Amino acid sequence: MVMSPDLDRAVVLGDEEAARGHLARICFKTGPPALVGVELEWTVHDAADPARPVDRERLREALGRHSPVTLDPTSPADELRRGGAVTVEPGGQVEISATPRSSVAALILATEADVAELRARLDAAGLVLGRSGIDPWRLPRPVVETPRYQAMRCAFDRRGPAGRAMMYSTAGLQVCLDAGEPDHVAQRWAAAHAVGPPLLAAFATADRHAGRRTGWASARMATWLAVDPARTRPVWSPERADEDPVAAWTGYALAAPLLCVRGDGPDWTAPPGVTFADWLAGALPRPPTTDDLEYHLSTLFPPVRPRGYLELRYLDTQPGPEWTVPLAVLAALFADPATTRDALAAAGPVADRWRAAARCGLAERPLATAAAALFDLALTALPRLDLPVGIHDETQRAIRRHRAAAERGHR
């Protein structure tokens, strides 16, 4: 459970300049790219009847000592054997946040071991992990309730049903990359966004929800885009390509409405329409702190979110072990500045086509063309990842399959 802020230790933000300075210090930590991380999220289903609801108690028993405290306040919340942390989302989705590693191979091997451990626990309880980015069988329903989640639901309900679908039914794959050297941050920031639409299209898995076809290649991304544009739209766009990444993110964060305001009681509902900039200007009874600002950042969900590193949030959950393929593709595209530059150029013509990617996938010809070009770049750069021969060959074959699918879409 997220506790209310410790106002004795947090630093009060006196004005917007102080907030901007704090954001600049924490959101883009530069240096030679050294680590890569991944976060894997799945819906969870009854093995015999995937449409059957899975309740909180059944999940708690299955996860045991790995249960997060939001699910079981008495749990030790132990990491998995290879260091992955387990969390449970509001609809009962289970997530592994892998420990970042210095190589893609080490990350894959460690995370595969943690996934196997999680699957074994769930299997013993008659549960299985989902294989797509949105629940194909069940309507949205809450499983975990906290003051944060209740406040989120209240805020999202003002705009329509997309918020509940996002909270209770979606599952994503997040890849985490270092921001890079100071001279390369802007290029990596732009490329992380630009390759999003074609890779979203290429790896879309979320066309069915609640027992029916949705008409979207990625209904997961469709719900995210519809939740609240002030907190889910991309920060970077081709029209604002020259904007400094720190300035762009700072402006985005301060202009976003508060999703919740933490307190000692169960009601964290935020006043409608009050932004963090409004809070700095005196809109709430107490001034915000650095802790409040950092918590506010955790309520912003753009496709690329800077957290010191770059968190790429736009991919659907992949079936079974296929999560390693988009991880390797992105790691290869960002393996060196020249490849990243070429990826930005290849994806540039479709860099703003998020909705088309979610709706049409590779049926949108320009997206398919860009995806094929990115897969070619990834295949060329793949040896730079120094993968063991078996993993390298398997990954190479998988990328070629996806490249062939993009080529078919192109035609």
C-alpha positions as semicolon CSV with decimal commas, in nm:
position;residue;x (nm);y (nm);z (nm)
1;M;0,000;0,000;0,000
2;V;0,129;0,347;-0,085
3;M;0,145;0,549;0,233
4;S;0,059;0,914;0,272
5;P;0,350;1,156;0,234
6;D;0,591;1,219;0,519
7;L;0,572;1,597;0,528
8;D;0,851;1,617;0,785
9;R;1,106;1,476;0,539
10;A;0,968;1,598;0,205
11;V;1,086;1,932;0,070
12;V;0,812;2,190;0,016
13;L;0,802;2,331;-0,336
14;G;0,764;2,704;-0,306
15;D;0,690;2,781;-0,670
16;E;0,689;2,648;-1,024
17;E;1,058;2,722;-1,073
18;A;1,145;2,491;-0,784
19;A;0,925;2,218;-0,931
20;R;1,087;2,254;-1,274
21;G;1,432;2,230;-1,117
22;H;1,339;1,914;-0,930
23;L;1,198;1,754;-1,245
24;A;1,511;1,839;-1,441
25;R;1,724;1,663;-1,177
26;I;1,531;1,338;-1,157
27;C;1,374;1,262;-1,496
28;F;1,666;1,243;-1,741
29;K;1,977;1,090;-1,584
30;T;2,245;1,096;-1,850
31;G;2,551;0,883;-1,908
32;P;2,668;0,593;-2,124
33;P;2,382;0,348;-2,181
34;A;2,453;0,062;-1,944
35;L;2,129;-0,107;-1,838
36;V;1,813;-0,246;-1,993
37;G;1,497;-0,346;-1,810
38;V;1,158;-0,497;-1,880
39;E;0,821;-0,508;-1,707
40;L;0,581;-0,786;-1,803
41;E;0,211;-0,770;-1,726
42;W;-0,059;-1,029;-1,782
43;T;-0,427;-1,081;-1,719
44;V;-0,481;-1,392;-1,506
45;H;-0,738;-1,662;-1,584
46;D;-0,886;-1,981;-1,450
47;A;-0,718;-2,262;-1,642
48;A;-1,043;-2,451;-1,701
49;D;-1,267;-2,152;-1,773
50;P;-1,083;-1,834;-1,879
51;A;-1,404;-1,631;-1,858
52;R;-1,448;-1,711;-1,489
53;P;-1,357;-1,421;-1,257
54;V;-1,045;-1,463;-1,043
55;D;-1,090;-1,300;-0,705
56;R;-0,844;-1,134;-0,471
57;E;-0,819;-1,424;-0,227
58;R;-0,739;-1,678;-0,496
59;L;-0,463;-1,454;-0,631
60;R;-0,324;-1,398;-0,280
61;E;-0,307;-1,770;-0,212
62;A;-0,142;-1,838;-0,548
63;L;0,125;-1,571;-0,507
64;G;0,194;-1,653;-0,142
65;R;0,493;-1,468;0,000
66;H;0,534;-1,282;-0,332
67;S;0,197;-1,109;-0,292
68;P;0,231;-0,730;-0,290
69;V;0,101;-0,550;0,017
70;T;-0,185;-0,403;-0,189
71;L;-0,314;-0,761;-0,211
72;D;-0,209;-0,877;0,136
73;P;-0,099;-0,614;0,392
74;T;0,082;-0,883;0,593
75;S;0,286;-1,017;0,301
76;P;0,667;-0,989;0,304
77;A;0,637;-0,914;-0,071
78;D;0,944;-1,123;-0,148
79;E;1,108;-1,089;-0,486
80;L;1,120;-1,387;-0,718
81;R;1,441;-1,591;-0,719
82;R;1,610;-1,386;-0,992
83;G;1,510;-1,050;-0,844
84;G;1,180;-0,974;-1,017
85;A;0,927;-0,781;-0,809
86;V;0,562;-0,891;-0,830
87;T;0,278;-0,640;-0,831
88;V;-0,094;-0,677;-0,891
89;E;-0,291;-0,419;-1,085
90;P;-0,649;-0,310;-1,005
91;G;-0,814;-0,573;-1,225
92;G;-0,599;-0,856;-1,090
93;Q;-0,335;-0,832;-1,364
94;V;-0,002;-0,967;-1,241
95;E;0,322;-0,787;-1,328
96;I;0,689;-0,874;-1,296
97;S;0,930;-0,580;-1,282
98;A;1,264;-0,736;-1,367
99;T;1,588;-0,617;-1,213
100;P;1,769;-0,413;-1,484
101;R;2,072;-0,588;-1,629
102;S;2,382;-0,480;-1,815
103;S;2,307;-0,710;-2,107
104;V;1,995;-0,820;-2,291
105;A;2,101;-1,183;-2,260
106;A;2,129;-1,160;-1,881
107;L;1,793;-0,984;-1,864
108;I;1,623;-1,250;-2,077
109;L;1,768;-1,542;-1,881
110;A;1,686;-1,394;-1,540
111;T;1,337;-1,286;-1,639
112;E;1,256;-1,619;-1,803
113;A;1,346;-1,788;-1,475
114;D;1,122;-1,551;-1,279
115;V;0,835;-1,601;-1,527
116;A;0,873;-1,979;-1,492
117;E;0,856;-1,947;-1,113
118;L;0,544;-1,731;-1,136
119;R;0,378;-1,969;-1,382
120;A;0,448;-2,266;-1,153
121;R;0,279;-2,089;-0,861
122;L;-0,022;-1,998;-1,069
123;D;-0,042;-2,345;-1,224
124;A;-0,060;-2,500;-0,877
125;A;-0,364;-2,281;-0,812
126;G;-0,532;-2,369;-1,142
127;L;-0,449;-2,030;-1,295
128;V;-0,277;-1,927;-1,618
129;L;-0,132;-1,606;-1,758
130;G;-0,309;-1,430;-2,044
131;R;-0,159;-1,403;-2,391
132;S;-0,283;-1,067;-2,515
133;G;-0,292;-0,698;-2,432
134;I;-0,653;-0,690;-2,316
135;D;-0,877;-0,948;-2,148
136;P;-1,037;-1,143;-2,434
137;W;-1,312;-1,297;-2,221
138;R;-1,422;-1,082;-1,926
139;L;-1,577;-0,743;-1,876
140;P;-1,381;-0,496;-1,660
141;R;-1,419;-0,558;-1,286
142;P;-1,217;-0,448;-0,983
143;V;-1,010;-0,700;-0,790
144;V;-0,775;-0,480;-0,584
145;E;-0,910;-0,166;-0,417
146;T;-0,687;0,104;-0,268
147;P;-0,741;0,477;-0,212
148;R;-0,530;0,542;-0,525
149;Y;-0,735;0,308;-0,743
150;Q;-1,064;0,444;-0,611
151;A;-0,953;0,800;-0,687
152;M;-0,837;0,693;-1,035
153;R;-1,174;0,537;-1,108
154;C;-1,353;0,849;-0,991
155;A;-1,141;1,072;-1,215
156;F;-1,164;0,847;-1,520
157;D;-1,539;0,788;-1,485
158;R;-1,595;1,158;-1,556
159;R;-1,471;1,096;-1,911
160;G;-1,639;0,764;-1,988
161;P;-1,580;0,387;-1,968
162;A;-1,225;0,377;-2,109
163;G;-1,069;0,430;-1,767
164;R;-1,227;0,120;-1,620
165;A;-1,128;-0,088;-1,922
166;M;-0,770;0,038;-1,887
167;M;-0,754;-0,027;-1,512
168;Y;-0,921;-0,366;-1,503
169;S;-0,864;-0,530;-1,842
170;T;-0,539;-0,421;-2,008
171;A;-0,191;-0,573;-1,990
172;G;0,125;-0,429;-2,142
173;L;0,493;-0,490;-2,205
174;Q;0,730;-0,213;-2,101
175;V;1,091;-0,184;-2,210
176;C;1,325;0,043;-2,013
177;L;1,633;0,201;-2,174
178;D;1,889;0,447;-2,041
179;A;1,845;0,809;-2,145
180;G;2,198;0,810;-2,285
181;E;2,484;1,057;-2,312
182;P;2,387;1,426;-2,294
183;D;2,455;1,477;-2,666
184;H;2,230;1,183;-2,757
185;V;1,936;1,229;-2,519
186;A;1,724;1,431;-2,763
187;Q;1,774;1,177;-3,042
188;R;1,696;0,879;-2,816
189;W;1,391;1,060;-2,676
190;A;1,259;1,134;-3,026
191;A;1,334;0,784;-3,157
192;A;1,170;0,617;-2,855
193;H;0,849;0,795;-2,954
194;A;0,881;0,772;-3,332
195;V;0,926;0,394;-3,345
196;G;0,622;0,352;-3,120
197;P;0,342;0,349;-3,380
198;P;0,504;0,101;-3,621
199;L;0,614;-0,132;-3,340
200;L;0,273;-0,105;-3,171
201;A;0,121;-0,208;-3,505
202;A;0,368;-0,493;-3,554
203;F;0,324;-0,638;-3,205
204;A;-0,049;-0,572;-3,153
205;T;-0,223;-0,863;-2,976
206;A;-0,536;-0,702;-2,835
207;D;-0,815;-0,736;-3,092
208;R;-1,065;-0,921;-2,870
209;H;-1,220;-0,801;-2,544
210;A;-1,500;-0,939;-2,326
211;G;-1,588;-1,212;-2,574
212;R;-1,604;-1,010;-2,895
213;R;-1,388;-0,858;-3,164
214;T;-1,327;-0,491;-3,099
215;G;-1,241;-0,362;-3,446
216;W;-0,899;-0,254;-3,316
217;A;-0,565;-0,423;-3,363
218;S;-0,477;-0,300;-3,013
219;A;-0,785;-0,228;-2,807
220;R;-0,544;-0,188;-2,515
221;M;-0,383;0,118;-2,672
222;A;-0,726;0,245;-2,777
223;T;-0,836;0,253;-2,414
224;W;-0,515;0,427;-2,302
225;L;-0,553;0,698;-2,567
226;A;-0,915;0,755;-2,462
227;V;-0,862;0,768;-2,085
228;D;-0,743;1,128;-2,047
229;P;-0,528;1,294;-2,315
230;A;-0,374;1,528;-2,058
231;R;-0,198;1,229;-1,901
232;T;-0,182;0,969;-2,183
233;R;-0,100;1,158;-2,504
234;P;0,261;1,139;-2,627
235;V;0,494;1,407;-2,491
236;W;0,698;1,425;-2,813
237;S;0,549;1,477;-3,157
238;P;0,694;1,562;-3,500
239;E;0,540;1,910;-3,477
240;R;0,739;1,976;-3,158
241;A;1,049;1,783;-3,255
242;D;1,288;2,064;-3,165
243;E;1,158;2,107;-2,810
244;D;1,405;2,023;-2,534
245;P;1,302;1,689;-2,373
246;V;1,331;1,823;-2,019
247;A;1,122;2,131;-2,101
248;A;0,864;1,920;-2,284
249;W;0,823;1,673;-1,997
250;T;0,819;1,946;-1,733
251;G;0,545;2,135;-1,913
252;Y;0,345;1,815;-1,962
253;A;0,373;1,712;-1,596
254;L;0,282;2,049;-1,447
255;A;-0,016;2,093;-1,683
256;A;-0,163;1,749;-1,608
257;P;-0,459;1,735;-1,368
258;L;-0,412;1,572;-1,031
259;L;-0,536;1,214;-1,031
260;C;-0,538;1,185;-0,655
261;V;-0,421;1,370;-0,345
262;R;-0,284;1,142;-0,076
263;G;-0,399;1,176;0,280
264;D;-0,443;0,983;0,603
265;G;-0,799;0,873;0,522
266;P;-0,942;0,646;0,254
267;D;-1,058;0,925;0,022
268;W;-0,782;1,050;-0,208
269;T;-1,014;1,201;-0,467
270;A;-0,862;1,506;-0,633
271;P;-1,063;1,820;-0,709
272;P;-1,167;1,801;-1,076
273;G;-0,948;1,993;-1,317
274;V;-0,683;2,105;-1,067
275;T;-0,337;2,067;-1,223
276;F;-0,007;2,037;-1,042
277;A;0,071;2,392;-1,153
278;D;-0,254;2,500;-0,985
279;W;-0,146;2,326;-0,667
280;L;0,184;2,514;-0,676
281;A;-0,017;2,834;-0,712
282;G;-0,216;2,762;-0,394
283;A;-0,522;2,569;-0,516
284;L;-0,512;2,321;-0,224
285;P;-0,491;2,386;0,151
286;R;-0,127;2,279;0,186
287;P;0,165;2,339;-0,053
288;P;0,296;2,043;-0,253
289;T;0,628;1,877;-0,178
290;T;0,890;1,702;-0,387
291;D;0,732;1,376;-0,274
292;D;0,393;1,493;-0,403
293;L;0,548;1,585;-0,737
294;E;0,719;1,248;-0,777
295;Y;0,394;1,072;-0,688
296;H;0,210;1,286;-0,944
297;L;0,454;1,163;-1,209
298;S;0,348;0,806;-1,132
299;T;-0,008;0,900;-1,236
300;L;0,099;1,012;-1,585
301;F;0,086;0,743;-1,853
302;P;0,225;0,867;-2,187
303;P;0,362;0,612;-2,434
304;V;0,717;0,711;-2,332
305;R;0,773;0,820;-1,972
306;P;1,106;0,952;-1,843
307;R;1,195;0,812;-1,501
308;G;1,565;0,888;-1,506
309;Y;1,565;0,626;-1,783
310;L;1,313;0,601;-2,069
311;E;1,015;0,374;-2,003
312;L;0,858;0,264;-2,334
313;R;0,498;0,179;-2,250
314;Y;0,327;0,125;-2,585
315;L;0,354;-0,249;-2,650
316;D;0,084;-0,508;-2,591
317;T;0,154;-0,816;-2,381
318;Q;0,294;-1,090;-2,605
319;P;0,193;-1,458;-2,601
320;G;0,416;-1,693;-2,404
321;P;0,790;-1,631;-2,448
322;E;0,740;-1,389;-2,740
323;W;0,806;-1,089;-2,512
324;T;1,176;-1,133;-2,582
325;V;1,132;-1,030;-2,947
326;P;1,019;-0,666;-2,904
327;L;1,271;-0,635;-2,621
328;A;1,553;-0,741;-2,853
329;V;1,425;-0,524;-3,137
330;L;1,422;-0,212;-2,922
331;A;1,757;-0,290;-2,760
332;A;1,909;-0,336;-3,107
333;L;1,759;-0,012;-3,241
334;F;1,913;0,176;-2,948
335;A;2,243;-0,014;-2,945
336;D;2,439;0,270;-3,104
337;P;2,370;0,631;-3,210
338;A;2,388;0,558;-3,583
339;T;2,122;0,285;-3,566
340;T;1,902;0,503;-3,347
341;R;1,936;0,787;-3,597
342;D;1,837;0,554;-3,882
343;A;1,542;0,420;-3,679
344;L;1,420;0,775;-3,621
345;A;1,444;0,846;-3,993
346;A;1,263;0,523;-4,088
347;A;0,980;0,582;-3,843
348;G;0,957;0,958;-3,894
349;P;0,679;0,953;-4,157
350;V;0,445;0,764;-3,920
351;A;0,570;0,899;-3,586
352;D;0,233;1,056;-3,501
353;R;0,008;0,772;-3,618
354;W;-0,071;0,625;-3,277
355;R;-0,444;0,592;-3,334
356;A;-0,401;0,439;-3,680
357;A;-0,154;0,188;-3,536
358;A;-0,397;0,090;-3,263
359;R;-0,690;0,069;-3,504
360;C;-0,537;-0,090;-3,814
361;G;-0,208;-0,247;-3,712
362;L;-0,002;-0,354;-4,012
363;A;-0,304;-0,313;-4,244
364;E;-0,204;0,055;-4,255
365;R;0,051;0,051;-4,536
366;P;0,283;0,332;-4,415
367;L;0,304;0,167;-4,073
368;A;0,388;-0,170;-4,229
369;T;0,657;-0,008;-4,442
370;A;0,814;0,160;-4,139
371;A;0,792;-0,160;-3,933
372;A;0,971;-0,360;-4,204
373;A;1,248;-0,099;-4,217
374;L;1,287;-0,110;-3,838
375;F;1,308;-0,489;-3,841
376;D;1,581;-0,467;-4,106
377;L;1,776;-0,226;-3,885
378;A;1,725;-0,451;-3,583
379;L;1,852;-0,755;-3,773
380;T;2,164;-0,564;-3,877
381;A;2,231;-0,440;-3,523
382;L;2,137;-0,764;-3,344
383;P;2,500;-0,893;-3,323
384;R;2,583;-0,587;-3,110
385;L;2,370;-0,734;-2,830
386;D;2,615;-1,026;-2,788
387;L;2,336;-1,277;-2,735
388;P;2,428;-1,642;-2,682
389;V;2,410;-1,834;-3,009
390;G;2,084;-2,011;-2,928
391;I;1,904;-1,694;-2,817
392;H;2,052;-1,498;-3,108
393;D;1,936;-1,749;-3,369
394;E;1,589;-1,784;-3,220
395;T;1,551;-1,406;-3,194
396;Q;1,675;-1,358;-3,550
397;R;1,416;-1,606;-3,681
398;A;1,139;-1,437;-3,484
399;I;1,231;-1,090;-3,612
400;R;1,233;-1,226;-3,968
401;R;0,883;-1,366;-3,914
402;H;0,761;-1,028;-3,796
403;R;0,941;-0,861;-4,083
404;A;0,762;-1,095;-4,328
405;A;0,428;-1,007;-4,167
406;A;0,510;-0,637;-4,210
407;E;0,598;-0,701;-4,574
408;R;0,264;-0,873;-4,628
409;G;0,094;-0,575;-4,469
410;H;0,294;-0,344;-4,695
411;R;0,160;-0,521;-5,002
